[in-house]
mmCIF file of C-alpha atoms in Angstrom:
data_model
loop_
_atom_site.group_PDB
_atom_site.id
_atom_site.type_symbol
_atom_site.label_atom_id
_atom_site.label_comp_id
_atom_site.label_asym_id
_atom_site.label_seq_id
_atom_site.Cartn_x
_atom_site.Cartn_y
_atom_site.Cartn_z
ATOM 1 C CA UNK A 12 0.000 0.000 0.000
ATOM 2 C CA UNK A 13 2.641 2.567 1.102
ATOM 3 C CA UNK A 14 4.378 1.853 -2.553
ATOM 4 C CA UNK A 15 1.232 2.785 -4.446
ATOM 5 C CA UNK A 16 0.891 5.763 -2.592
ATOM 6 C CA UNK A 17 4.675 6.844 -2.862
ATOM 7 C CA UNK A 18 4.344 5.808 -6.699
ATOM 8 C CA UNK A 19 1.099 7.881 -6.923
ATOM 9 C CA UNK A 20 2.825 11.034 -5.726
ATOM 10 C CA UNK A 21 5.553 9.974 -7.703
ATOM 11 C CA UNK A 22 3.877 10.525 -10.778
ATOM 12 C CA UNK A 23 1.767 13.269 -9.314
ATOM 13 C CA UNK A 24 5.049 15.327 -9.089
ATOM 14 C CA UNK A 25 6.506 14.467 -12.532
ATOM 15 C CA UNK A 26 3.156 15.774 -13.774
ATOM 16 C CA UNK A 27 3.996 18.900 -11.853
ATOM 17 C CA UNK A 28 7.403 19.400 -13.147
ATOM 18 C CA UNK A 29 6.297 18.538 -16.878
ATOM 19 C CA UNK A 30 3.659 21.232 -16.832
ATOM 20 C CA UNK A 31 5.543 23.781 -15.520
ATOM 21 C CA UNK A 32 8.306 23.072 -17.977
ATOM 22 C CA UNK A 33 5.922 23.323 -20.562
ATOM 23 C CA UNK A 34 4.679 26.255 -19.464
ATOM 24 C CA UNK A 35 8.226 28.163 -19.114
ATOM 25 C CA UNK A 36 8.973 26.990 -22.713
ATOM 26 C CA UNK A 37 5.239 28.825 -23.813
ATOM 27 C CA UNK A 38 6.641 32.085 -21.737
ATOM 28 C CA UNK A 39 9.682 31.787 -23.395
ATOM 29 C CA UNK A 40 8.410 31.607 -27.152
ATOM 30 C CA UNK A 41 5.646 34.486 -26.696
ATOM 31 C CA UNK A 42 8.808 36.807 -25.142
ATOM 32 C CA UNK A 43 10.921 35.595 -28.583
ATOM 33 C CA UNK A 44 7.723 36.355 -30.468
ATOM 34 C CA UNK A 45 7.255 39.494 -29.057
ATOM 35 C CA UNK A 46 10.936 40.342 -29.171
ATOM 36 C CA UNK A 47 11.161 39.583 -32.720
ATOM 37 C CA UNK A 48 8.049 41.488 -33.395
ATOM 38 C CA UNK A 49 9.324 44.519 -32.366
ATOM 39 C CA UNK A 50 12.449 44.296 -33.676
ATOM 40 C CA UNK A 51 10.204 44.180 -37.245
ATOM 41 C CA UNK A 52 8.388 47.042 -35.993
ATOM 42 C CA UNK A 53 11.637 48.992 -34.989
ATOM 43 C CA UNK A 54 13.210 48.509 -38.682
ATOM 44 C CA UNK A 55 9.720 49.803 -40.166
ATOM 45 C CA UNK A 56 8.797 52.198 -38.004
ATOM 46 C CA UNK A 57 13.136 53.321 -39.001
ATOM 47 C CA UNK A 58 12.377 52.965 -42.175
ATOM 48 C CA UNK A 59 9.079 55.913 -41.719
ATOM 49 C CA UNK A 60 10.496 58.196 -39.893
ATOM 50 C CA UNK A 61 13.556 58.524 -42.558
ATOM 51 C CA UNK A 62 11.437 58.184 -45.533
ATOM 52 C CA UNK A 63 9.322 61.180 -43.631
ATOM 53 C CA UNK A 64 12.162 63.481 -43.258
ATOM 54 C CA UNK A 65 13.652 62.627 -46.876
ATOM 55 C CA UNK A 66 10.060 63.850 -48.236
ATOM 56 C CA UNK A 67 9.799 66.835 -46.186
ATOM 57 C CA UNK A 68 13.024 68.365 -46.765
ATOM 58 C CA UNK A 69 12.910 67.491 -50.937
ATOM 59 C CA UNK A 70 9.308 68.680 -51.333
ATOM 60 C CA UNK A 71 9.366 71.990 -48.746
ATOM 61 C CA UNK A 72 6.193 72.316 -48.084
ATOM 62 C CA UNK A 73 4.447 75.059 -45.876
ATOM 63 C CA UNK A 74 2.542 73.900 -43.859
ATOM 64 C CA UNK A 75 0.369 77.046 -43.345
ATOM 65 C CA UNK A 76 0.467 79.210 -46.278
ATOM 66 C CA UNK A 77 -0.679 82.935 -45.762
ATOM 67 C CA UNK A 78 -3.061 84.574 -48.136
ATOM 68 C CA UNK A 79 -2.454 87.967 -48.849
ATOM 69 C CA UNK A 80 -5.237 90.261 -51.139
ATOM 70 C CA UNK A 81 -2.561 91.581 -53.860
ATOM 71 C CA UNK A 82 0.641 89.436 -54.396
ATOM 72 C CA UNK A 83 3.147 92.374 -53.750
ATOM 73 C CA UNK A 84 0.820 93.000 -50.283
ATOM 74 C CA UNK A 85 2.912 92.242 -47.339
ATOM 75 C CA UNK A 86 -0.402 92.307 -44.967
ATOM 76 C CA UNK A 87 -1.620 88.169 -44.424
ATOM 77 C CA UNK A 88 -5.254 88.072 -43.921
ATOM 78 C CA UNK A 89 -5.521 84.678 -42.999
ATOM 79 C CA UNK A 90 -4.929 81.212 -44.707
ATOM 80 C CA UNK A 91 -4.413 80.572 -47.932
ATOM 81 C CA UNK A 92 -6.854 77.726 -48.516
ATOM 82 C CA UNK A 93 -6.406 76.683 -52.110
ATOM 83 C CA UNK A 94 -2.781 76.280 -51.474
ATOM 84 C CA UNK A 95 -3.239 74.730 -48.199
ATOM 85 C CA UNK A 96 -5.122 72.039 -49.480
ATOM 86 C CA UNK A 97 -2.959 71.401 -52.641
ATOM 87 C CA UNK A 98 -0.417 70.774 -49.627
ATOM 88 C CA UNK A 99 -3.132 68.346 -47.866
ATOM 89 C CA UNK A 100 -2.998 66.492 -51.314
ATOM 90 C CA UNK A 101 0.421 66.099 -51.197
ATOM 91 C CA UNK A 102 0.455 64.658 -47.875
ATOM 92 C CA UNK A 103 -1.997 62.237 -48.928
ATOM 93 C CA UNK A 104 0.176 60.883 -51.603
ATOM 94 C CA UNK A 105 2.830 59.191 -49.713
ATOM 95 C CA UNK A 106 0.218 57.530 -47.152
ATOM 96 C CA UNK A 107 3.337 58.361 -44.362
ATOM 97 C CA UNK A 108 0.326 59.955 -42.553
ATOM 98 C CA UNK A 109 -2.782 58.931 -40.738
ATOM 99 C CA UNK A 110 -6.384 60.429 -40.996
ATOM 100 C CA UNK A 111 -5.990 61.505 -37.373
ATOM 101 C CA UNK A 112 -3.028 63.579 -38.122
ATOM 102 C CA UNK A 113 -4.312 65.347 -41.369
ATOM 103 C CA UNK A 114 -7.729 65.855 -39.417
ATOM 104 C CA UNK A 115 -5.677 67.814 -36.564
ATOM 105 C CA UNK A 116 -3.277 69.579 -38.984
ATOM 106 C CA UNK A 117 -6.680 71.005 -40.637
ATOM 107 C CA UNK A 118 -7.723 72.056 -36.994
ATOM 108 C CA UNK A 119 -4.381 74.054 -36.235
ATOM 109 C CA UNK A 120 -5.048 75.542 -39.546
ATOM 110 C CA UNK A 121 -8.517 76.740 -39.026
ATOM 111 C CA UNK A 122 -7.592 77.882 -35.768
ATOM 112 C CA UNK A 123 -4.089 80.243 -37.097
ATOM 113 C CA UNK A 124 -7.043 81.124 -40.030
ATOM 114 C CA UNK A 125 -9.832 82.889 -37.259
ATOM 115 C CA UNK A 126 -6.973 84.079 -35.232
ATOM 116 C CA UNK A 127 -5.144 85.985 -38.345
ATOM 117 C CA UNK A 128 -8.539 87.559 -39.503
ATOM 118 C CA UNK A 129 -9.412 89.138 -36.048
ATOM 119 C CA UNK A 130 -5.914 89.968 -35.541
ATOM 120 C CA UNK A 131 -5.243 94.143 -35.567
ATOM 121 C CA UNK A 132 -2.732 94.720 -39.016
ATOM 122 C CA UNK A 133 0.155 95.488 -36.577
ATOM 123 C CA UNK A 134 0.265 92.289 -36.391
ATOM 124 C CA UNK A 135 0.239 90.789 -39.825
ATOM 125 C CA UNK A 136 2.860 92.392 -41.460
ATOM 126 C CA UNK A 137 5.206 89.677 -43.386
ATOM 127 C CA UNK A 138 8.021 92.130 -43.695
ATOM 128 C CA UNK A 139 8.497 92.354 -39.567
ATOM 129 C CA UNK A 140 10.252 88.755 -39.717
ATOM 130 C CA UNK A 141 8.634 86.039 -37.830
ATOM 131 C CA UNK A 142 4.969 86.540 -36.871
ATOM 132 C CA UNK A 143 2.903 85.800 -34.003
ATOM 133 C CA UNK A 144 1.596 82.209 -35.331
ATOM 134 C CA UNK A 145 5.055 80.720 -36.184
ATOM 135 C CA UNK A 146 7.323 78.949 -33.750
ATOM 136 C CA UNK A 147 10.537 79.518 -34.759
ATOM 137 C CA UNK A 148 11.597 76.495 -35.706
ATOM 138 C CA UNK A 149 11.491 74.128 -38.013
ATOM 139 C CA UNK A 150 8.355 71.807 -36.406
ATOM 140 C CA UNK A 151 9.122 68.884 -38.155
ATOM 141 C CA UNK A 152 12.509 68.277 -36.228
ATOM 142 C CA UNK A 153 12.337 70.932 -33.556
ATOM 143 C CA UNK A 154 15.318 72.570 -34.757
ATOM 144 C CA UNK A 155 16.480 75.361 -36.412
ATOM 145 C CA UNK A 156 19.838 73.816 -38.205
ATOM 146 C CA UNK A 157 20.879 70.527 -39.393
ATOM 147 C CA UNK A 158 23.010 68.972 -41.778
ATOM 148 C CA UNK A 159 22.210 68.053 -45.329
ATOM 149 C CA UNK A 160 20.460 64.749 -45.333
ATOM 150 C CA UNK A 161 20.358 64.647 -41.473
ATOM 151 C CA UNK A 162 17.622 61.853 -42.009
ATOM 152 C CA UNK A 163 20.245 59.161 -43.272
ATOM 153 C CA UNK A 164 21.417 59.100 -39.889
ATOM 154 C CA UNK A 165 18.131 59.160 -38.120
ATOM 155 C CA UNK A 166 17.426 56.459 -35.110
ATOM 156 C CA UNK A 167 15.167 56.420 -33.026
ATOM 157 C CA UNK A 168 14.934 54.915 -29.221
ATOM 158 C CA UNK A 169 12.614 54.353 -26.346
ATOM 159 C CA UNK A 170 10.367 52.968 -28.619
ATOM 160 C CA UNK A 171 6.924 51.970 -26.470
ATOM 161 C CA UNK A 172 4.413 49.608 -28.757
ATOM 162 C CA UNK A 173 1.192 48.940 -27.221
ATOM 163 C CA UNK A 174 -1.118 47.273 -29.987
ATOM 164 C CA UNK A 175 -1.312 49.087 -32.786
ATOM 165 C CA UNK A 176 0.513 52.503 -31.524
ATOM 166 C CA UNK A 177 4.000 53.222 -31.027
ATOM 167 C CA UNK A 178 5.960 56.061 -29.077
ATOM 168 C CA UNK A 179 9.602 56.967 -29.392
ATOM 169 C CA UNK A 180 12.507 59.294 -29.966
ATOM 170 C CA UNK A 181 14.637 60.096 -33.111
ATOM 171 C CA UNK A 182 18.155 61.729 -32.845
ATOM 172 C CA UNK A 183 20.576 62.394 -34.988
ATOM 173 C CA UNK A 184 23.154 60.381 -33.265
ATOM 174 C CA UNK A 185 24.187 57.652 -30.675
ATOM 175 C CA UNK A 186 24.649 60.831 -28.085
ATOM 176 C CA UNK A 187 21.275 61.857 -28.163
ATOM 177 C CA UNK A 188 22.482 65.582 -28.688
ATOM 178 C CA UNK A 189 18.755 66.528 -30.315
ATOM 179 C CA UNK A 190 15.705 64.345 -30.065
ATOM 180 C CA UNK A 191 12.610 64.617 -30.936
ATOM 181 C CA UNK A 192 9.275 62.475 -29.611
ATOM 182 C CA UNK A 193 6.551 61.204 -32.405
ATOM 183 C CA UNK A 194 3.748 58.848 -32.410
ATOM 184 C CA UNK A 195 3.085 56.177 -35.025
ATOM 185 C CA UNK A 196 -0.192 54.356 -35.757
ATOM 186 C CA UNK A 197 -1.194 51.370 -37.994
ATOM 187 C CA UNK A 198 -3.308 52.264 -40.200
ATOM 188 C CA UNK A 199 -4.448 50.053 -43.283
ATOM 189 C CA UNK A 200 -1.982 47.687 -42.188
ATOM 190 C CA UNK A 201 1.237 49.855 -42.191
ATOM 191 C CA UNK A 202 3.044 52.484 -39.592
ATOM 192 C CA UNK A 203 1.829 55.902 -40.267
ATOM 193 C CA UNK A 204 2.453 59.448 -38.883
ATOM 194 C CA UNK A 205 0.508 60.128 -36.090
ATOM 195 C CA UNK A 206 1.984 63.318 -34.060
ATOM 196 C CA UNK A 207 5.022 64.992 -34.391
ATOM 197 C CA UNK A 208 5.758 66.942 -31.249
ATOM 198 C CA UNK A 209 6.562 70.140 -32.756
ATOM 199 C CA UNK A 210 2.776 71.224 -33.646
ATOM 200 C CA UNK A 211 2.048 71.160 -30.150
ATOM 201 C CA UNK A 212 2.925 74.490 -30.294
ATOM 202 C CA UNK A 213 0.234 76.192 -31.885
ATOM 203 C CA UNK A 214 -2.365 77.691 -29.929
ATOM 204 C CA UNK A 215 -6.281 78.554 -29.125
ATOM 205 C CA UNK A 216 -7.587 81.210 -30.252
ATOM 206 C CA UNK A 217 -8.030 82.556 -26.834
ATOM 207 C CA UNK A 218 -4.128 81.879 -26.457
ATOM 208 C CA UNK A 219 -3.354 83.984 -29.303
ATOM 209 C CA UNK A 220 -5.537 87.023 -27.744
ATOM 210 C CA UNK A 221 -4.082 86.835 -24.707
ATOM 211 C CA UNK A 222 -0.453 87.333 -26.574
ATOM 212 C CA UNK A 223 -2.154 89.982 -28.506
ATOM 213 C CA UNK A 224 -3.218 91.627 -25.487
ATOM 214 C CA UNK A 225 0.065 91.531 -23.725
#
């Protein structure tokens, strides 16, 4: 009797160990999975952001175009719409960019529009250098110089992927001397656009009276 019982916990315990062998060697292959997968996602996602950056730069594009009434005037009056959404097209074309990003692209643009046009002419002069709805930088990057095809170099790091988003850092090299922090979407099955940090710094309307003000 006392044999049959020790060979019952015997086997009993060899189940044991067996099953939670089997289940470190699952753990194990979903971590490799999920490693590998975001190594894939890493080179892609690489791949974007350079591909970006090599468009933008070739292409110039403005992203908000002033409309002025006579084409010597030097007074903006607000945005220029038809080239504005010639730009939109353009955009389009490469699919680098998500809906959600052109939607909130045509929001800061409506919102520079309402603020130019109730905006006192001291204001909207072109020839007094930068006006009150630019940042000063280049928004793409964040920066105001770079070298020639800085985007060859790009690479980006502390890359966070939950599902079917991704948020990271580029730089220009290992040191991290400039970064810059964008989000990526899928979207129709590949990595697209979603924010680029520098257009967080356009304003509300009210934000732009309140500078007016001051």
């Amino acid at each position: 009797m006392k044999k049959l019982i020790l060979i019952f916990y015997s086997l009993i315990f060899i189940s044991l160990v067996s099953c939670n062998e089997k289940a470190e060697k699952k753990i194990i292959a979903i971590e490799n999975e999920t490693s590998n997968q975001k190594e894939i996602d890493s080179i892609e996602i690489t791949k974007l952001i350079r591909q970006v950056y090599e468009w933008h730069n070739t292409i110039s594009i403005d992203d908000f175009p002033y409309k002025f009434n006579e084409e010597q005037d030097s007074i903006f009056v607000g945005i220029d719409w038809d080239k504005y959404q010639k730009n939109i097209e353009l955009f389009k074309q490469t699919n680098y960019f998500t809906n959600e990003f052109l939607n909130k692209h045509k929001e800061i643009a409506k919102t520079l529009d309402s603020s130019i046009k109730k905006a006192d002419i001291i204001y909207r002069n072109n020839k007094d250098g930068m006006s009150l709805w630019e940042t000063g930088a280049d928004n793409w990057c964040g920066c105001q110089d770079y070298d020639e095809k800085y985007w060859e170099t790009i690479t980006i790091d502390k890359l966070n992927i939950n599902k079917s988003e991704a948020n990271f850092n580029w730089s220009l090299d290992k040191y991290n001397s400039h970064s810059y922090k964008i989000t990526a979407k899928v979207e129709n099955g590949q990595w697209r656009i979603n924010k680029l940090e520098g257009f967080k710094h356009f304003y509300s309307i009210e934000e732009y009276d309140k500078m007016m003000k001051n």
